[in-house]
Short mmCIF file of N, CA and C in Angstrom, two decimals:
data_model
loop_
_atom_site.label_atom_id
_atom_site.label_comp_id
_atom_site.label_asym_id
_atom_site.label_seq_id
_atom_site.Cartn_x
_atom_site.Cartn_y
_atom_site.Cartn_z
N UNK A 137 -125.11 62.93 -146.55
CA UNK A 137 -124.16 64.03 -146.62
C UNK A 137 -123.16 63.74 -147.73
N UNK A 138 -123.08 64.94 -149.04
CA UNK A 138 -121.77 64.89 -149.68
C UNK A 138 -120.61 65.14 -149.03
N UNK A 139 -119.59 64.11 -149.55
CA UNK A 139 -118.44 64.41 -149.38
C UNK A 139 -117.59 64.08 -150.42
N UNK A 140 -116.45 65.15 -150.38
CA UNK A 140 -115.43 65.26 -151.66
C UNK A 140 -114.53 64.63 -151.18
N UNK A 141 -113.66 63.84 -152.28
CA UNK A 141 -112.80 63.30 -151.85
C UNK A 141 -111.33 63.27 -153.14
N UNK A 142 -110.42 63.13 -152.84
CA UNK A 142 -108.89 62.89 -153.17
C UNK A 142 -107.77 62.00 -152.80
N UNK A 143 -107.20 61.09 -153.85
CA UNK A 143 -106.61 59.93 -152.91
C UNK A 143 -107.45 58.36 -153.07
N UNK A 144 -106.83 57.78 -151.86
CA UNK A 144 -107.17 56.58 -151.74
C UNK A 144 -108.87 56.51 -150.86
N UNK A 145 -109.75 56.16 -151.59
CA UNK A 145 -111.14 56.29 -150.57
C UNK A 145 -111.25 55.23 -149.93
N UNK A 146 -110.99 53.94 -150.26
CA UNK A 146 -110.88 52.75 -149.93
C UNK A 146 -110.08 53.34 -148.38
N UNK A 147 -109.58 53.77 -148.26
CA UNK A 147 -109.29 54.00 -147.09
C UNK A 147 -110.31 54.39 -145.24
N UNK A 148 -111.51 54.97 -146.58
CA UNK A 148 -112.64 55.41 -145.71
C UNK A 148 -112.83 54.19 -144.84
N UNK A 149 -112.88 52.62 -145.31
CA UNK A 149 -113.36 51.65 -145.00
C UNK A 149 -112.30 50.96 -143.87
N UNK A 150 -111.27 51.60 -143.84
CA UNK A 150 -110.68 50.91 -142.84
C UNK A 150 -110.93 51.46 -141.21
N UNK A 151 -110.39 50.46 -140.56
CA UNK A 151 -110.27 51.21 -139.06
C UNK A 151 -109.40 52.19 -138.86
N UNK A 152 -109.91 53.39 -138.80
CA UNK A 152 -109.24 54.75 -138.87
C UNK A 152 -109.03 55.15 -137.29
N UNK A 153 -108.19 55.57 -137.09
CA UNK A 153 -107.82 56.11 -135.72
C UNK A 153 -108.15 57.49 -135.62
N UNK A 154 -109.21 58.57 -135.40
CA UNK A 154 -109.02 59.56 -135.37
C UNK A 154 -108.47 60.75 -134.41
N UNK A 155 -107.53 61.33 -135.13
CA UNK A 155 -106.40 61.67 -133.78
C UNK A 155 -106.34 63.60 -133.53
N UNK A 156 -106.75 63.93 -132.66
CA UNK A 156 -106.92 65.18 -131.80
C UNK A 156 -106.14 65.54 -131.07
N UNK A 157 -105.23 66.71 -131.39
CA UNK A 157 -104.10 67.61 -130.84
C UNK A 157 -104.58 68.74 -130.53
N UNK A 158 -104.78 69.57 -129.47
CA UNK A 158 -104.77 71.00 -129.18
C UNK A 158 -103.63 71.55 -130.02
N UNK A 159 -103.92 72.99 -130.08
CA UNK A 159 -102.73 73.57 -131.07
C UNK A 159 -101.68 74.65 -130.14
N UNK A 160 -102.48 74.40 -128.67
CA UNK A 160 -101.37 75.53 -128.10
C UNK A 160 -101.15 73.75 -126.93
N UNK A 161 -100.05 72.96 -127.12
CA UNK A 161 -99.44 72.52 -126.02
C UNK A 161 -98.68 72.60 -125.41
N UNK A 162 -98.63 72.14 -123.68
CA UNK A 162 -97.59 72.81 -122.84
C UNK A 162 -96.23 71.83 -123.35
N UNK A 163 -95.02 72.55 -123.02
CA UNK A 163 -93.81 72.25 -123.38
C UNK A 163 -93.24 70.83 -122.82
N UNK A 164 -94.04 70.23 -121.66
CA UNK A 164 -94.06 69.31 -120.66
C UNK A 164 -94.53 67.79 -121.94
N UNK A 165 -95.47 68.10 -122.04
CA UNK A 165 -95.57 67.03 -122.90
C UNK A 165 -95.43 67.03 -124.54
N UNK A 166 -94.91 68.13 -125.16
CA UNK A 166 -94.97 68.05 -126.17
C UNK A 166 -94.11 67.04 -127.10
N UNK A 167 -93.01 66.80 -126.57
CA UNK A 167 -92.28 65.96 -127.13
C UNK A 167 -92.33 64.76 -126.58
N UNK A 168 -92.97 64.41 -125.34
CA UNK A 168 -93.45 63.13 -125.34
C UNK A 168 -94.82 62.75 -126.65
N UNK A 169 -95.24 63.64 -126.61
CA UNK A 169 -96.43 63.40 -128.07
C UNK A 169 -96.46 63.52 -128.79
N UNK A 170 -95.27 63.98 -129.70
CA UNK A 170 -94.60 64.24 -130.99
C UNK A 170 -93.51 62.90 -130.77
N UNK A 171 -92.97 62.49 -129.84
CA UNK A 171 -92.48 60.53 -129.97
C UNK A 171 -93.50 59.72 -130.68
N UNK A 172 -94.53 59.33 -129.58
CA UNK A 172 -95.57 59.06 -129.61
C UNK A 172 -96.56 59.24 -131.17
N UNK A 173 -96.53 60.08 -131.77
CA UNK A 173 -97.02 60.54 -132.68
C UNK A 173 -96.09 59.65 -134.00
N UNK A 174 -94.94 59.92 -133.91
CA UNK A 174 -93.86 59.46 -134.74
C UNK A 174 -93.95 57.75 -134.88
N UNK A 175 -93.87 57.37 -133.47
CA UNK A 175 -94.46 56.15 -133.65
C UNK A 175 -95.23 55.69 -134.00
N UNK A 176 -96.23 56.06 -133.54
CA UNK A 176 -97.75 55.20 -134.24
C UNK A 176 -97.77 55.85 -136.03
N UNK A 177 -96.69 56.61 -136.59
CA UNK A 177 -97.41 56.62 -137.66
C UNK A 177 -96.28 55.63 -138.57
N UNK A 178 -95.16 54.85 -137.61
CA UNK A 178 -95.10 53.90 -138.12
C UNK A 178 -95.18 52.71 -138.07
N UNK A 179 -96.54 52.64 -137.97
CA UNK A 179 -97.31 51.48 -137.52
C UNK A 179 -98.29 51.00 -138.54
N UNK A 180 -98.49 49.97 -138.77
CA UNK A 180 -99.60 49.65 -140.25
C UNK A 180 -100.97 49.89 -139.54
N UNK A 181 -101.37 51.65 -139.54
CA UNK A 181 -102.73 51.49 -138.88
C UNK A 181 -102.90 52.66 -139.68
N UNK A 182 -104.30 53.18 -140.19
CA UNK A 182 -104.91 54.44 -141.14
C UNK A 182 -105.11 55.81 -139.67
N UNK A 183 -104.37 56.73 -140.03
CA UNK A 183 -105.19 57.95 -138.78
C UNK A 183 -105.26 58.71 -139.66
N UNK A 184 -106.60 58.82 -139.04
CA UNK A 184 -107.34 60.88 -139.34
C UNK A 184 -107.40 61.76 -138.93
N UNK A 185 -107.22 62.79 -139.09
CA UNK A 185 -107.14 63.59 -138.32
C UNK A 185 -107.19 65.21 -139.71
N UNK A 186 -107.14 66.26 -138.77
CA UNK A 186 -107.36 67.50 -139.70
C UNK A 186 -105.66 67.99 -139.78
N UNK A 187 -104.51 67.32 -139.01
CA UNK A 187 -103.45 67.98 -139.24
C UNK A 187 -103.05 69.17 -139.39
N UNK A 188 -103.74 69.77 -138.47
CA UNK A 188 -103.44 71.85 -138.51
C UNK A 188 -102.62 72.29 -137.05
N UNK A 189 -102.73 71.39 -136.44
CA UNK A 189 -101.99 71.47 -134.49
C UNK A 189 -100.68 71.87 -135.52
N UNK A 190 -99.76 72.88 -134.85
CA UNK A 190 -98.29 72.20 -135.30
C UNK A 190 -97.26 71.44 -135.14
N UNK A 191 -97.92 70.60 -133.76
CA UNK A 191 -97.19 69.27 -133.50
C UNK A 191 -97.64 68.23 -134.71
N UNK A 192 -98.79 68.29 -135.19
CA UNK A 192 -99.05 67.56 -136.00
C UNK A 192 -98.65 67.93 -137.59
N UNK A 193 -98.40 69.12 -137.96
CA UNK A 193 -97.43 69.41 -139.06
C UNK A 193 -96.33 69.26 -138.85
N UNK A 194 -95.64 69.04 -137.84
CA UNK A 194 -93.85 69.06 -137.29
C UNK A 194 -93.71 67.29 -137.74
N UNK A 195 -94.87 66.70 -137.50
CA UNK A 195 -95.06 64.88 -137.38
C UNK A 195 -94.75 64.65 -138.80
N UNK A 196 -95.67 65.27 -139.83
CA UNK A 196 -95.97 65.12 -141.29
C UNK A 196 -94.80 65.46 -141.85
N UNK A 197 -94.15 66.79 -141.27
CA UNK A 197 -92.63 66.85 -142.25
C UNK A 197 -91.75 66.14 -142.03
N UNK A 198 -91.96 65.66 -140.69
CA UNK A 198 -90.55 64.57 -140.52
C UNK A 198 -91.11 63.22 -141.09
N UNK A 199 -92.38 63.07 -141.26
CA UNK A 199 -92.80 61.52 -141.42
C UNK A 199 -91.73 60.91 -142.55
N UNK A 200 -91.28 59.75 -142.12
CA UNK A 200 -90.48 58.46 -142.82
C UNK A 200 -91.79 58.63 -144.16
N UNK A 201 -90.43 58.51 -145.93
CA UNK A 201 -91.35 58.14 -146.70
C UNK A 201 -91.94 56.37 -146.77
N UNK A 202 -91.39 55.50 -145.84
CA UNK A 202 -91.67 54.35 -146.17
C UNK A 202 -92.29 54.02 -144.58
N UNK A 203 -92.95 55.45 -144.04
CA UNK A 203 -93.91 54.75 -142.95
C UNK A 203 -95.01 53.70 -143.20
N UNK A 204 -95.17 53.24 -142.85
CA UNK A 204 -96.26 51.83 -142.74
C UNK A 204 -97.83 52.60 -143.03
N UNK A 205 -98.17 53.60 -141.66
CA UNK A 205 -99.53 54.17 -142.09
C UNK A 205 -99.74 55.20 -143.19
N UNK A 206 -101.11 54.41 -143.11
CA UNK A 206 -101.85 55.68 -144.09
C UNK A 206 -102.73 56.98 -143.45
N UNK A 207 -103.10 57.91 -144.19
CA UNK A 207 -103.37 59.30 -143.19
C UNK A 207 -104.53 59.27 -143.83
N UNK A 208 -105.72 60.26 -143.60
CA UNK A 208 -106.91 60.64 -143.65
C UNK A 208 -106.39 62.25 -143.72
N UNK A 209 -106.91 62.97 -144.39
CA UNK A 209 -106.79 64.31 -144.14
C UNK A 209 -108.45 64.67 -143.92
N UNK A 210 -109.03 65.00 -142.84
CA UNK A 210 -110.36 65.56 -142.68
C UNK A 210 -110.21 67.36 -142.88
N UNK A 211 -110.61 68.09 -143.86
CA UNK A 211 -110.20 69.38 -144.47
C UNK A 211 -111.44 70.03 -143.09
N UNK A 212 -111.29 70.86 -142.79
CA UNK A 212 -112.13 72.24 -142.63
C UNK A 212 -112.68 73.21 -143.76
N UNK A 213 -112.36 72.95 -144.89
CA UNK A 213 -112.30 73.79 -146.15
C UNK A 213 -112.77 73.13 -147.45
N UNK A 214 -112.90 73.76 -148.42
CA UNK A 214 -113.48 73.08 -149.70
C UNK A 214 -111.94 72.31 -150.32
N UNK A 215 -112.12 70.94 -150.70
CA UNK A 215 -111.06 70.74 -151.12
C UNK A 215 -110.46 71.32 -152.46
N UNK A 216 -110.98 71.86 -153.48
CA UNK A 216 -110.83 72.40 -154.49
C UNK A 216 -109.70 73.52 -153.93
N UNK A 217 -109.97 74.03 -153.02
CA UNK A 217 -108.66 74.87 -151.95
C UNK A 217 -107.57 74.19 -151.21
N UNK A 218 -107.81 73.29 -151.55
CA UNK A 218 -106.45 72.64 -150.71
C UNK A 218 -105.48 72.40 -151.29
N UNK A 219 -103.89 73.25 -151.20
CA UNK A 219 -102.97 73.03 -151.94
C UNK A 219 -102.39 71.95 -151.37
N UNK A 220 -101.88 70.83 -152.41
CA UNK A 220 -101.78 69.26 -151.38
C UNK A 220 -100.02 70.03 -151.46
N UNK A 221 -99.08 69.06 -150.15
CA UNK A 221 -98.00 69.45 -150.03
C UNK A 221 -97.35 68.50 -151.21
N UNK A 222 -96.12 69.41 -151.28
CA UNK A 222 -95.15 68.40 -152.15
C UNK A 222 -94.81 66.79 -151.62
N UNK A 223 -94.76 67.39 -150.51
CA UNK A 223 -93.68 65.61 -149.37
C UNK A 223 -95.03 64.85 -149.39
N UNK A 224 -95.91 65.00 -149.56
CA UNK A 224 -97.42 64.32 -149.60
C UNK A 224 -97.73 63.59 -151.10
N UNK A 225 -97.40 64.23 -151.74
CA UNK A 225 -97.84 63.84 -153.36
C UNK A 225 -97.73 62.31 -153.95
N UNK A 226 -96.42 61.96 -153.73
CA UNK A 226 -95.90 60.75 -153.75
C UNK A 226 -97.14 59.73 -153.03
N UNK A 227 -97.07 60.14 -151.89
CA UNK A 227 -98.27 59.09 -150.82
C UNK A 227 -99.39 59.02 -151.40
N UNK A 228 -99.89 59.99 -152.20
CA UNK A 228 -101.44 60.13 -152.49
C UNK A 228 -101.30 58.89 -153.78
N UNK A 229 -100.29 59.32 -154.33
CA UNK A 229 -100.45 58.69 -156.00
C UNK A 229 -100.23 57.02 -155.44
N UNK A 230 -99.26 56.34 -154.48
CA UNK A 230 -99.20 55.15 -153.68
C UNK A 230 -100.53 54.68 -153.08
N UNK A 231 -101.63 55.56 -153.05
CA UNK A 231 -102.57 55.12 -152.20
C UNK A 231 -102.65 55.22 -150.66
N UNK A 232 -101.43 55.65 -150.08
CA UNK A 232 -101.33 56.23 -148.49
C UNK A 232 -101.86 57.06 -147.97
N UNK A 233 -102.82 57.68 -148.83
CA UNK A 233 -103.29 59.04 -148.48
C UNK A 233 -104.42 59.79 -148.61
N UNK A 234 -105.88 59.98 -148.13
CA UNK A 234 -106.80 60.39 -148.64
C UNK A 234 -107.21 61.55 -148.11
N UNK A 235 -107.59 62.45 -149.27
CA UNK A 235 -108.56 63.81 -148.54
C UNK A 235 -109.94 64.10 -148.67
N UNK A 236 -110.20 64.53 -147.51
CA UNK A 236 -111.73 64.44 -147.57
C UNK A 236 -112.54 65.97 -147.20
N UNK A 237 -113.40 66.07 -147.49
CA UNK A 237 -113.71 67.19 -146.88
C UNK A 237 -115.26 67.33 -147.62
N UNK A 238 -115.80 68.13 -146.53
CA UNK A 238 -117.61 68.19 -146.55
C UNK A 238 -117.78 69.44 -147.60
N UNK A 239 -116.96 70.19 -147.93
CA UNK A 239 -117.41 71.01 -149.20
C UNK A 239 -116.37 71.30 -150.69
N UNK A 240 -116.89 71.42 -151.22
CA UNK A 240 -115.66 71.64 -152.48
C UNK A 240 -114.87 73.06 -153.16
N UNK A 241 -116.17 73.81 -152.88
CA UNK A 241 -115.42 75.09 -152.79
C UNK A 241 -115.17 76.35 -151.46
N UNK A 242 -115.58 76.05 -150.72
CA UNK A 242 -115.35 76.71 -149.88
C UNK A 242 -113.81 77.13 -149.38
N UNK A 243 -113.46 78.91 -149.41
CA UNK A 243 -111.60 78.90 -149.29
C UNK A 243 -111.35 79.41 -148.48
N UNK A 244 -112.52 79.41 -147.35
CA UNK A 244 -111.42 79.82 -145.83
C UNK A 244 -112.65 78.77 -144.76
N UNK A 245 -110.97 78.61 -143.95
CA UNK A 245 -111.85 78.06 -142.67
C UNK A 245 -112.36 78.76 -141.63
N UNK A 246 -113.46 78.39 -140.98
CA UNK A 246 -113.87 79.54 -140.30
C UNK A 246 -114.52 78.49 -138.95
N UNK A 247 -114.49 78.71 -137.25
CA UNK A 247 -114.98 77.82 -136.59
C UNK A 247 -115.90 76.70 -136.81
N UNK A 248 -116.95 77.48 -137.87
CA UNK A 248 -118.28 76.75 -137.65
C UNK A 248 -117.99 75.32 -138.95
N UNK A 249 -116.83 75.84 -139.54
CA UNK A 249 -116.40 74.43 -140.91
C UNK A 249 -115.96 73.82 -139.86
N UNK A 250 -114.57 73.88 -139.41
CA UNK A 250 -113.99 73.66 -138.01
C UNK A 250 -115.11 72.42 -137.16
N UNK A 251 -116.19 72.86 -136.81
CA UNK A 251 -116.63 72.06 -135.81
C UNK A 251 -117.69 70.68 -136.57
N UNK A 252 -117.92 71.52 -137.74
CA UNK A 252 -118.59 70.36 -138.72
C UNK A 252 -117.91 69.37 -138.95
N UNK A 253 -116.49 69.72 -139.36
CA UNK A 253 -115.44 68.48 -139.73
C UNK A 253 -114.97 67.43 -138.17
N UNK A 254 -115.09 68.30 -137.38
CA UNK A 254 -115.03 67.76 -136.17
C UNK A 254 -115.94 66.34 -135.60
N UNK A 255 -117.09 67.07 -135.97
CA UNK A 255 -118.67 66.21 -135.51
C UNK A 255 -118.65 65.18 -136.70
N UNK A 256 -118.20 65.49 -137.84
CA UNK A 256 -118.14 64.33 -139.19
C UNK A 256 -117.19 63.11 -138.43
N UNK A 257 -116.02 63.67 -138.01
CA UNK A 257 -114.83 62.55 -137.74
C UNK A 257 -115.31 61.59 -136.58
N UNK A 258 -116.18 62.63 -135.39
CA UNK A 258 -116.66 61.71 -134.05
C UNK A 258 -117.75 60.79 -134.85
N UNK A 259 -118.31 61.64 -135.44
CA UNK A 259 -119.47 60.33 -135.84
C UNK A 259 -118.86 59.48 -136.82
N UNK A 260 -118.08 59.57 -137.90
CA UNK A 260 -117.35 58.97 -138.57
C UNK A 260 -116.23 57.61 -137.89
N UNK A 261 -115.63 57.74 -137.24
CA UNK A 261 -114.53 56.87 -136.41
C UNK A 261 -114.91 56.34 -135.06
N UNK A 262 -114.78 55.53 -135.42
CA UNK A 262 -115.32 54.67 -133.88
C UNK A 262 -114.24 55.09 -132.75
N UNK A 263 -112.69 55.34 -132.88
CA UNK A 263 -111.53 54.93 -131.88
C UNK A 263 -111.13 56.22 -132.43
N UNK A 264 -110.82 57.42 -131.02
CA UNK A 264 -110.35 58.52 -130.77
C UNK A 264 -109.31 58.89 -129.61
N UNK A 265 -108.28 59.49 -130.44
CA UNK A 265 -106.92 59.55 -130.05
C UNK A 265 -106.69 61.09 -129.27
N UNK A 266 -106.45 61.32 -127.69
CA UNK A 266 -106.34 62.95 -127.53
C UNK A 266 -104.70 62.71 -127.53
N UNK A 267 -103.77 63.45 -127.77
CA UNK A 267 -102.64 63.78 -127.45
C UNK A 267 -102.45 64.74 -126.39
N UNK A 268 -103.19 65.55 -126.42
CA UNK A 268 -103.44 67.19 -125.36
C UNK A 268 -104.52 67.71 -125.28
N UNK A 269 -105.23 67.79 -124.59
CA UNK A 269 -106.33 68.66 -124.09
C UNK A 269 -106.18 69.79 -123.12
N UNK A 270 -106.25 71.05 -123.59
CA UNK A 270 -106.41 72.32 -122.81
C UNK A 270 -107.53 72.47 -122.12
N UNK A 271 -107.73 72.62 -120.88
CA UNK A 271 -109.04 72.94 -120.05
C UNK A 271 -109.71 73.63 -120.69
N UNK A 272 -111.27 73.90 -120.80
CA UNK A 272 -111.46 74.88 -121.65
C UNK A 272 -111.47 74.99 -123.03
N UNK A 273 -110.52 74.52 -123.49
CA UNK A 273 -110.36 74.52 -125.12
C UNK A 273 -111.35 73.62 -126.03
N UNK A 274 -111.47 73.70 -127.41
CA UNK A 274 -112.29 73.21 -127.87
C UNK A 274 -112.24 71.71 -127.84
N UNK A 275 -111.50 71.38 -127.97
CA UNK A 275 -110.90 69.77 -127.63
C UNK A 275 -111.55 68.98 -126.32
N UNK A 276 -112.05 69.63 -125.02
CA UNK A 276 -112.25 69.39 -124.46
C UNK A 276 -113.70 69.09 -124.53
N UNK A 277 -114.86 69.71 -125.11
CA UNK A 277 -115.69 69.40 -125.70
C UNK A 277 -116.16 68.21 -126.48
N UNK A 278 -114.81 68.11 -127.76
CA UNK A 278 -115.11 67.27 -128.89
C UNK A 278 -114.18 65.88 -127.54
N UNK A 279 -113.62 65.83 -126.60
CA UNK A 279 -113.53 64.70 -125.82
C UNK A 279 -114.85 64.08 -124.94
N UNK A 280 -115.72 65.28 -124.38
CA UNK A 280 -116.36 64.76 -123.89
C UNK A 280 -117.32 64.08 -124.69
N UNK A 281 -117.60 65.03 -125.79
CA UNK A 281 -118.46 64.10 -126.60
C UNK A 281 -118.60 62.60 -126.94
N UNK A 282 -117.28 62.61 -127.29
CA UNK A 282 -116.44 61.34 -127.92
C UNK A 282 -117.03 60.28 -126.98
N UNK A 283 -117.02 60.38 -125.39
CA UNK A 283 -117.29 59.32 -124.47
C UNK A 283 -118.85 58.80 -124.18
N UNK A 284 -119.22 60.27 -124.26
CA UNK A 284 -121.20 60.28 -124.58
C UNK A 284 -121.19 59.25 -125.93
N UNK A 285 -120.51 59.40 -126.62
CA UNK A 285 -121.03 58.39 -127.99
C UNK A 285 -120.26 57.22 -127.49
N UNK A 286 -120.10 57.01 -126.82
CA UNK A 286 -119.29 55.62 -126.48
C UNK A 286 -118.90 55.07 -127.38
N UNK A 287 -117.44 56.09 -127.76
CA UNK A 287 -116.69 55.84 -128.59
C UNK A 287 -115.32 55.46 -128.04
N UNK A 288 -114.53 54.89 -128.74
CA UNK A 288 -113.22 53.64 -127.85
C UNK A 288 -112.46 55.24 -128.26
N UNK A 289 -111.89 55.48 -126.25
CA UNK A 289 -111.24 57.03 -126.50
C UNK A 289 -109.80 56.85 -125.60
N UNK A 290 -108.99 57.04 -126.27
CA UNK A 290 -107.61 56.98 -126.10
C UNK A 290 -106.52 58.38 -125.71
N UNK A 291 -106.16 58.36 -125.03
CA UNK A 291 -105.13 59.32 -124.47
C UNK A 291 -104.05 59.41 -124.12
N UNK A 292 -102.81 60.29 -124.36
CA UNK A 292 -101.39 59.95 -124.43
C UNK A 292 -101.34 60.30 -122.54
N UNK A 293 -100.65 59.07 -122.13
CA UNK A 293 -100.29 58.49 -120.56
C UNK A 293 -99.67 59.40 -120.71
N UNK A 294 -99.99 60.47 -120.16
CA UNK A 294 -98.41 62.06 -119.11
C UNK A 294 -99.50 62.32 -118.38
N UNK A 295 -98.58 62.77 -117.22
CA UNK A 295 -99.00 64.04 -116.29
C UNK A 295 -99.74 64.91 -116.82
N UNK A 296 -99.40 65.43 -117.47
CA UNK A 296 -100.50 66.61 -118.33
C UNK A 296 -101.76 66.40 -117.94
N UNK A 297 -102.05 64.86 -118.79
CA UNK A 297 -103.23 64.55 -118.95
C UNK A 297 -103.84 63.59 -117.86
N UNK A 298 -103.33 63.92 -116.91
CA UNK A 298 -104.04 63.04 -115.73
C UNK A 298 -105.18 63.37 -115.60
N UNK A 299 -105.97 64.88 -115.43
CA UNK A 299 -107.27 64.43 -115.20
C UNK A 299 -108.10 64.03 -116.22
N UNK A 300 -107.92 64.04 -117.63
CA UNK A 300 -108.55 63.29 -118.53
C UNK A 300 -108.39 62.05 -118.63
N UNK A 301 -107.60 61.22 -118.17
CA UNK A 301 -107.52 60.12 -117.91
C UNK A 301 -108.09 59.31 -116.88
N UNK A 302 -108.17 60.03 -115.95
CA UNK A 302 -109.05 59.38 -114.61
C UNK A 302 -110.78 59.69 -115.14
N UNK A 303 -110.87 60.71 -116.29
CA UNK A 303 -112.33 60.84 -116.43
C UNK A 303 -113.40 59.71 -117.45
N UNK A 304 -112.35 58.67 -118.16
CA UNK A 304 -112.54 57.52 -118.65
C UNK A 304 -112.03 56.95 -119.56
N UNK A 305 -111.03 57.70 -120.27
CA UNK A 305 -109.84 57.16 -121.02
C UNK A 305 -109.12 56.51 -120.88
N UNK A 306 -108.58 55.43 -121.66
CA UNK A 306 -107.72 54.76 -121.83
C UNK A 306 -106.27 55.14 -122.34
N UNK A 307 -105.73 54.99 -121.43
CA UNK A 307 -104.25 55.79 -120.83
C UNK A 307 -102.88 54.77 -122.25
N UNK A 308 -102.77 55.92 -123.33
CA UNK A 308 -101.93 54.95 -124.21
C UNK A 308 -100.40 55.45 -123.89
N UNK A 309 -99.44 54.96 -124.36
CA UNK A 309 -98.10 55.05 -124.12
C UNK A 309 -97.01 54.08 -125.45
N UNK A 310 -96.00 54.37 -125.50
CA UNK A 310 -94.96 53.80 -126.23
C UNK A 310 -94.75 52.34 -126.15
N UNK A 311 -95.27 51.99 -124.08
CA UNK A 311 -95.46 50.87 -123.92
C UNK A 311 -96.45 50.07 -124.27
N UNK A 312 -97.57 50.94 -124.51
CA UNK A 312 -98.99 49.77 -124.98
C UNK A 312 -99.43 49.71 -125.82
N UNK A 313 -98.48 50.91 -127.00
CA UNK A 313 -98.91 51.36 -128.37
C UNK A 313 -99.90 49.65 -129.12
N UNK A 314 -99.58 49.03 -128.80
CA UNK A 314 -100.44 47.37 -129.77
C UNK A 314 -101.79 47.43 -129.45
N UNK A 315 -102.04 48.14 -128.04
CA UNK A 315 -103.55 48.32 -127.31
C UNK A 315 -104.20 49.35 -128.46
N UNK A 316 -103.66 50.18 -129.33
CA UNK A 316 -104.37 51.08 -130.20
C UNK A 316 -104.41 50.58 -131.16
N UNK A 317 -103.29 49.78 -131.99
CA UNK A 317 -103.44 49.19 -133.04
C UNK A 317 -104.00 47.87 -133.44
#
């Protein structure tokens, strides 16, 4: 499979955390996972993720410029379409920052890019991060999968997410954040 890339690629090679946010979360945990989020990204560890949740754009604008990690951007879209952000630019040219994506021109996302980039990252990353899972939602899917591939699958410790946690996840928190990294 081609893939396009922008940034640091050398990054491909590290242990990447790939990290999964629903985009509608309840108000209960959101700011426990936007902490959580804040933290681990200043942590010397690479995460991937597609960054479109808007807890996960709320993470990126506040991100510290002298956070420790580096990011993965997994695109849904042709990267030739991807306008990189300003607060990002700096990181890319440092090497903090890589984009990737399975086509080059393609300029809208549409589910079925969506689930390709999805299935690239599960098969791509060994260690998968849920923050929120909606019953039902697509997330819940790309979790179960994750465990069928017996892949090392991680989940933010709330209430929320109790029954995904009793279903074989490993329950992460502020307290065990070193267990991910």
């Amino acid at each position: 499979m081609k893939i396009y890339t922008h940034g640091n690629k050398e990054l491909l090679n590290k242990d990447c955390i790939g990290l999964f946010c629903s985009r509608l979360i309840p108000l209960s945990i959101y700011y426990s996972a936007f902490d959580f989020l804040k933290l681990l990204m200043n942590q010397t560890v690479t995460i991937g993720s597609g960054w479109h949740s808007p807890l996960e754009k709320k993470a990126l604008k506040s991100r510290d410029a002298e956070a420790k990690s580096s990011l993965i951007f997994f695109l849904a879209k042709g990267i030739n379409h991807y306008k990189v952000d300003e607060s990002i630019k700096c990181e890319i040219e440092n090497g903090k920052i890589l984009i990737v994506s399975q086509w080059d021109e393609a300029k809208r996302i549409d589910q079925n890019k969506a689930d390709q980039r999805n299935r690239y990252m599960l098969e791509t990353l060994d260690r998968h991060l849920f923050l929120s899972i909606n019953t039902g939602g697509n997330l819940e899917k790309i979790y179960k999968d994750s465990l069928e591939m017996e892949k090392n699958v991680y989940i933010l410790d709330h209430p929320t997410n109790a029954a995904w946690i009793n279903n074989g996840a490993f329950a992460i928190s502020n307290h065990n954040i070193k267990e991910l990294i």
